[in-house]
Short mmCIF file of C-alpha atoms in Angstrom, two decimals:
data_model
loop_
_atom_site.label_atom_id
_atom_site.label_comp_id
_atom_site.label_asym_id
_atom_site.label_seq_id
_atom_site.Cartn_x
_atom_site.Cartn_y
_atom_site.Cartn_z
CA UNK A 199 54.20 20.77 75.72
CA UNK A 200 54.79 22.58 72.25
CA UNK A 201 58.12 23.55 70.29
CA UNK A 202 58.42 25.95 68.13
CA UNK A 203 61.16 26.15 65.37
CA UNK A 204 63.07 29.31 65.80
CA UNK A 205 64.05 31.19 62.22
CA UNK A 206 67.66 32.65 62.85
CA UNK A 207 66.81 35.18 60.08
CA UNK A 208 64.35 37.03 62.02
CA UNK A 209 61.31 39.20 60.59
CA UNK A 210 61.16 40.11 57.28
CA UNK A 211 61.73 44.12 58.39
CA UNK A 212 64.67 45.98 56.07
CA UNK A 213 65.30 48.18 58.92
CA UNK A 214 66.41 45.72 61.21
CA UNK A 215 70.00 44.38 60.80
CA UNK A 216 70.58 41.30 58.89
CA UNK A 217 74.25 40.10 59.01
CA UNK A 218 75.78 37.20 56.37
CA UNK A 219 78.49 37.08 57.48
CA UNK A 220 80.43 34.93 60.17
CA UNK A 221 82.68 36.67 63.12
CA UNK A 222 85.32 38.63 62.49
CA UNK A 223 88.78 36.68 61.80
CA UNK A 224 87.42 33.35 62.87
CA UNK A 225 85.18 32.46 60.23
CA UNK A 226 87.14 29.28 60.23
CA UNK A 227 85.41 27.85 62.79
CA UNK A 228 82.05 28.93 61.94
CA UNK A 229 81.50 25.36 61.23
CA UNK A 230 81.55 24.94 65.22
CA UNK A 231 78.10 27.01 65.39
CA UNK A 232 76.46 25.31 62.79
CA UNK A 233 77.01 21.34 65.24
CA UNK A 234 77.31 22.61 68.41
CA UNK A 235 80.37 22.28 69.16
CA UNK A 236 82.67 24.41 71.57
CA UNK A 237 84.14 27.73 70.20
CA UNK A 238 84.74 29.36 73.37
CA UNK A 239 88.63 27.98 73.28
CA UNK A 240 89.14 29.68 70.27
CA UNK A 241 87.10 33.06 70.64
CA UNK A 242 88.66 36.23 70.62
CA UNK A 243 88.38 38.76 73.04
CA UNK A 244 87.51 41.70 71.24
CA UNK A 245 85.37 39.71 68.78
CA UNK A 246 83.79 41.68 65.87
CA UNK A 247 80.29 41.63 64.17
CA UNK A 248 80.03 43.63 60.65
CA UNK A 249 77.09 45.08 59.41
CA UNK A 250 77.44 44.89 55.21
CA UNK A 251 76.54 47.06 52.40
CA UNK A 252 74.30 43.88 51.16
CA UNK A 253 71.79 44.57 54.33
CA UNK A 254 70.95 48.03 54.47
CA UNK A 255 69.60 47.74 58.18
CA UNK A 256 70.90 48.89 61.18
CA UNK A 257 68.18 48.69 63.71
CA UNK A 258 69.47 46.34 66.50
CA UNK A 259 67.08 43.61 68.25
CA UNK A 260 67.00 41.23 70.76
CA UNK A 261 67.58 38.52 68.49
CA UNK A 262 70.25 39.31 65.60
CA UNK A 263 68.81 37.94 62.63
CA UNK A 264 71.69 36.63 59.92
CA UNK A 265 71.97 33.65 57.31
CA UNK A 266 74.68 31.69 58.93
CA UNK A 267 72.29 30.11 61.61
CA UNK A 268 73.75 31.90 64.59
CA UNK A 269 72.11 32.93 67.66
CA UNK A 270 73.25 36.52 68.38
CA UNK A 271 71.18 37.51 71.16
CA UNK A 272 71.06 41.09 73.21
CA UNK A 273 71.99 41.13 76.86
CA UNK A 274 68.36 41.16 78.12
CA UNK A 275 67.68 37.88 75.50
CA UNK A 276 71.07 36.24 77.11
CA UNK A 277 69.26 36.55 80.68
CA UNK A 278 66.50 34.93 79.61
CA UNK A 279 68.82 32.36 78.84
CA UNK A 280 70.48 31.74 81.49
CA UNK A 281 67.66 31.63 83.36
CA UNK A 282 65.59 28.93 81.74
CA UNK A 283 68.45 26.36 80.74
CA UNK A 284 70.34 26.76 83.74
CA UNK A 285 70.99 22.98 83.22
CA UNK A 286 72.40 23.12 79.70
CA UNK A 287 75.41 23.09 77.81
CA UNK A 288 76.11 26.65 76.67
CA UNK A 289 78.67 29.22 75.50
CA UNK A 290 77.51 32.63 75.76
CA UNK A 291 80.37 34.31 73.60
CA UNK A 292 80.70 37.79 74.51
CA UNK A 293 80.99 40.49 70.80
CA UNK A 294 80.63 43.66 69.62
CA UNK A 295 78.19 44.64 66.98
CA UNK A 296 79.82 47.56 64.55
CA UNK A 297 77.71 48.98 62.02
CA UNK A 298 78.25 49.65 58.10
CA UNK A 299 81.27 52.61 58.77
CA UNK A 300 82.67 50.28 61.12
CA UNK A 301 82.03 51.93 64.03
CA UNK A 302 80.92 50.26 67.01
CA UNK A 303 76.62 49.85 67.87
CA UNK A 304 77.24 48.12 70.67
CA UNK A 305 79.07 45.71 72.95
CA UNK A 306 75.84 44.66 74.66
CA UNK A 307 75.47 40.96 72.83
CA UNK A 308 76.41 37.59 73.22
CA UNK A 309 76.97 34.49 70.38
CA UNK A 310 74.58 31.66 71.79
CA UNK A 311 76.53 28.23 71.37
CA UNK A 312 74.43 25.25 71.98
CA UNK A 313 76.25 22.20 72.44
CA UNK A 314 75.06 18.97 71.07
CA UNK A 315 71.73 18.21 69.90
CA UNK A 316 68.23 16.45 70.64
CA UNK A 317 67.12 13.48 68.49
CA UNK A 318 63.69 14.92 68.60
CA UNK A 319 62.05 13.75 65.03
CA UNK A 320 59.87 11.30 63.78
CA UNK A 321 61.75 10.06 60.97
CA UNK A 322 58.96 8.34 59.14
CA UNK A 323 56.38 11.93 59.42
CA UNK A 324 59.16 14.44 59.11
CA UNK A 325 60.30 15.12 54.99
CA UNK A 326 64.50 13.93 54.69
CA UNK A 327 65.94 14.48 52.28
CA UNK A 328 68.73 11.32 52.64
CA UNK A 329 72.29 10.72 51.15
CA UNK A 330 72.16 7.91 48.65
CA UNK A 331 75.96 6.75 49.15
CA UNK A 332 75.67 7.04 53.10
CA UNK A 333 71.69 6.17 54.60
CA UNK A 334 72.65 7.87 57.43
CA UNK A 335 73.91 11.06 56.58
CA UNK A 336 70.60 13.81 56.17
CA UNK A 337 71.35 16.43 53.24
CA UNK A 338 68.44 18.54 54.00
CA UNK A 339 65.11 18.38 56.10
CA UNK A 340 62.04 19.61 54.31
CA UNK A 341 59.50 18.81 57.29
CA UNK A 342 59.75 18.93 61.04
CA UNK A 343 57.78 16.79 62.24
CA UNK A 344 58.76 15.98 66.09
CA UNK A 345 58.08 12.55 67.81
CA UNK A 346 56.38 12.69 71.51
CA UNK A 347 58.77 10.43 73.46
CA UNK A 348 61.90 11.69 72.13
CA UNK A 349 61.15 15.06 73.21
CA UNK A 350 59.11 14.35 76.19
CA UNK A 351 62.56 15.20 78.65
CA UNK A 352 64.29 17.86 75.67
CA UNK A 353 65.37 21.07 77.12
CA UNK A 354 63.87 24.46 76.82
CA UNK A 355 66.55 25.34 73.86
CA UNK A 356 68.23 22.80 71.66
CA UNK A 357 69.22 21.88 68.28
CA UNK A 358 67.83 19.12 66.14
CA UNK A 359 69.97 16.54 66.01
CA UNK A 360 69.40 15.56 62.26
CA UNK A 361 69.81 19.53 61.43
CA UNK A 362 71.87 20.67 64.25
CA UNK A 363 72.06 24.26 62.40
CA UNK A 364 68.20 24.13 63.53
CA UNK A 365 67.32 25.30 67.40
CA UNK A 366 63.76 24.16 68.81
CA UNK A 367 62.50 26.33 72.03
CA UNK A 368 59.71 24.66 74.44
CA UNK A 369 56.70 26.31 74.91
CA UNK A 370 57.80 27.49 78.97
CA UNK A 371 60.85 29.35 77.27
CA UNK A 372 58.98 30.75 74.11
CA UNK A 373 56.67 32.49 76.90
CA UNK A 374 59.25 34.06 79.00
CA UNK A 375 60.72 35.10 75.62
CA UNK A 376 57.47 36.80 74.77
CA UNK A 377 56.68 38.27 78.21
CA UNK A 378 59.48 40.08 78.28
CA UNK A 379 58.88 41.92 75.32
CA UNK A 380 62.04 40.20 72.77
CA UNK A 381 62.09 41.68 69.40
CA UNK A 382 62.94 40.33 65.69
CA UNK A 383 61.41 36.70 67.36
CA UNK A 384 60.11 34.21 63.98
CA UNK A 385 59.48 30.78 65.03
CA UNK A 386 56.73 28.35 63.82
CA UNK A 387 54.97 25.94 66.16
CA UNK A 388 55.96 22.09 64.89
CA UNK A 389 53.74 19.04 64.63
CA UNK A 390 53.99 15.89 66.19
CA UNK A 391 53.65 12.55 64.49
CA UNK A 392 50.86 10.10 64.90
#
C-alpha cells in the first residue's frame, strides 16, 4: 500500500482560485485546522470564504487550493469522503465560497477537519528539523519518509502526526479520487524507510 502527500496549494494554474486567507470572522481558531482539533463547536453558520486581490483566480475546483493548509473540498470531493473513511474522525464544515466583489460562487463546499493524527514516520530516514531547547518538539520536516509498521493499519486520510498541518491519502482513496475525475489534485507518492 502507497501514500501520497497531498499539497493543500493545489496546481500551479493562475486561473484557479488560491485563497490565503483563513474563514471569515474566525480566523482565531484557524490554529484548530492546522492539529486537528474540533472547530465544528465554534463554526458559524453562514461561514465565509474570500477570494483576494493577491490571487487573481477564480476558477473553482474540487480541491480549494490555499496557503493555510486547509482542506476545502467541493461537494462531489466531500462524497468521496465520506465514503472511504466512513470510520474516521471528521468535521465536514459546511461554507460559502464568495469571489473578489464579494459576491457569492458558491455554497457547494465543505472545510475538511481531520482530527488527530498518525505517527506514520521513520524518524531516523525522514529529514527533522528538531527544537534544541525541547528534543521533542519538530520545527519543520524537510523529508517524509514513512515507516511500514506504523502505517500498516493508518486510514485512507490522515495527518502526520509530527506535521499535523500535513494530510497523507492511501493509495485505495487516491484512486477513487482520480476515478472520479477531482480537479486541482498535487500530491507526491512518499518513500518508506529501510
Amino acid at each position: 500500500m502507497n501514500f501520497y502527500h497531498l499539497d493543500t496549494m493545489g496546481d500551479d494554474d493562475e486561473e484557479l482560485a488560491l485563497f490565503d486567507n483563513f474563514v471569515d470572522k474566525i480566523d482565531r481558531y484557524s490554529w484548530r485546522v492546522h492539529e486537528g482539533v474540533p472547530l465544528a463547536p465554534d463554526w458559524p453558520k453562514d461561514a465565509k470564504l474570500f477570494m483576494n486581490s493577491e490571487n487573481p483566480g477564480i476558477k473553482l475546483s474540487s480541491l480549494l487550493g490555499n496557503t493555510r493548509s486547509m482542506l476545502v473540498a467541493s461537494k462531489e470531493f466531500t462524497e468521496i469522503l465520506q465514503e472511504h473513511c466512513q470510520h474516521q474522525e471528521i468535521e465536514y464544515l459546511p461554507l460559502a465560497i464568495y469571489d473578489h466583489r464579494k459576491r457569492v460562487r458558491s455554497r457547494d463546499y465543505f472545510l475538511v477537519n481531520l482530527l488527530g493524527s498518525v505517527d506514520c514516520l521513520d524518524l531516523q530516514a525522514s529529514e527533522i528539523l528538531w527544537d534544541k531547547n525541547d528534543p521533542t518538539n519538530v520545527i519543520r520536516v524537510n523529508k517524509y519518509v514513512l515507516q511500514h509498521d506504523k502505517v500498516a493499519e493508518a486510514p485512507p486520510l490522515f495527518r502526520i502526526q509530527h506535521d499535523p498541518s500535513e494530510y497523507l491519502v492511501r493509495t485505495d482513496l487516491a484512486q477513487a479520487i482520480f476515478d472520479r475525475g477531482m480537479t486541482n489534485i498535487n500530491w507526491t507518492k512518499l518513500p518508506f524507510g529501510s
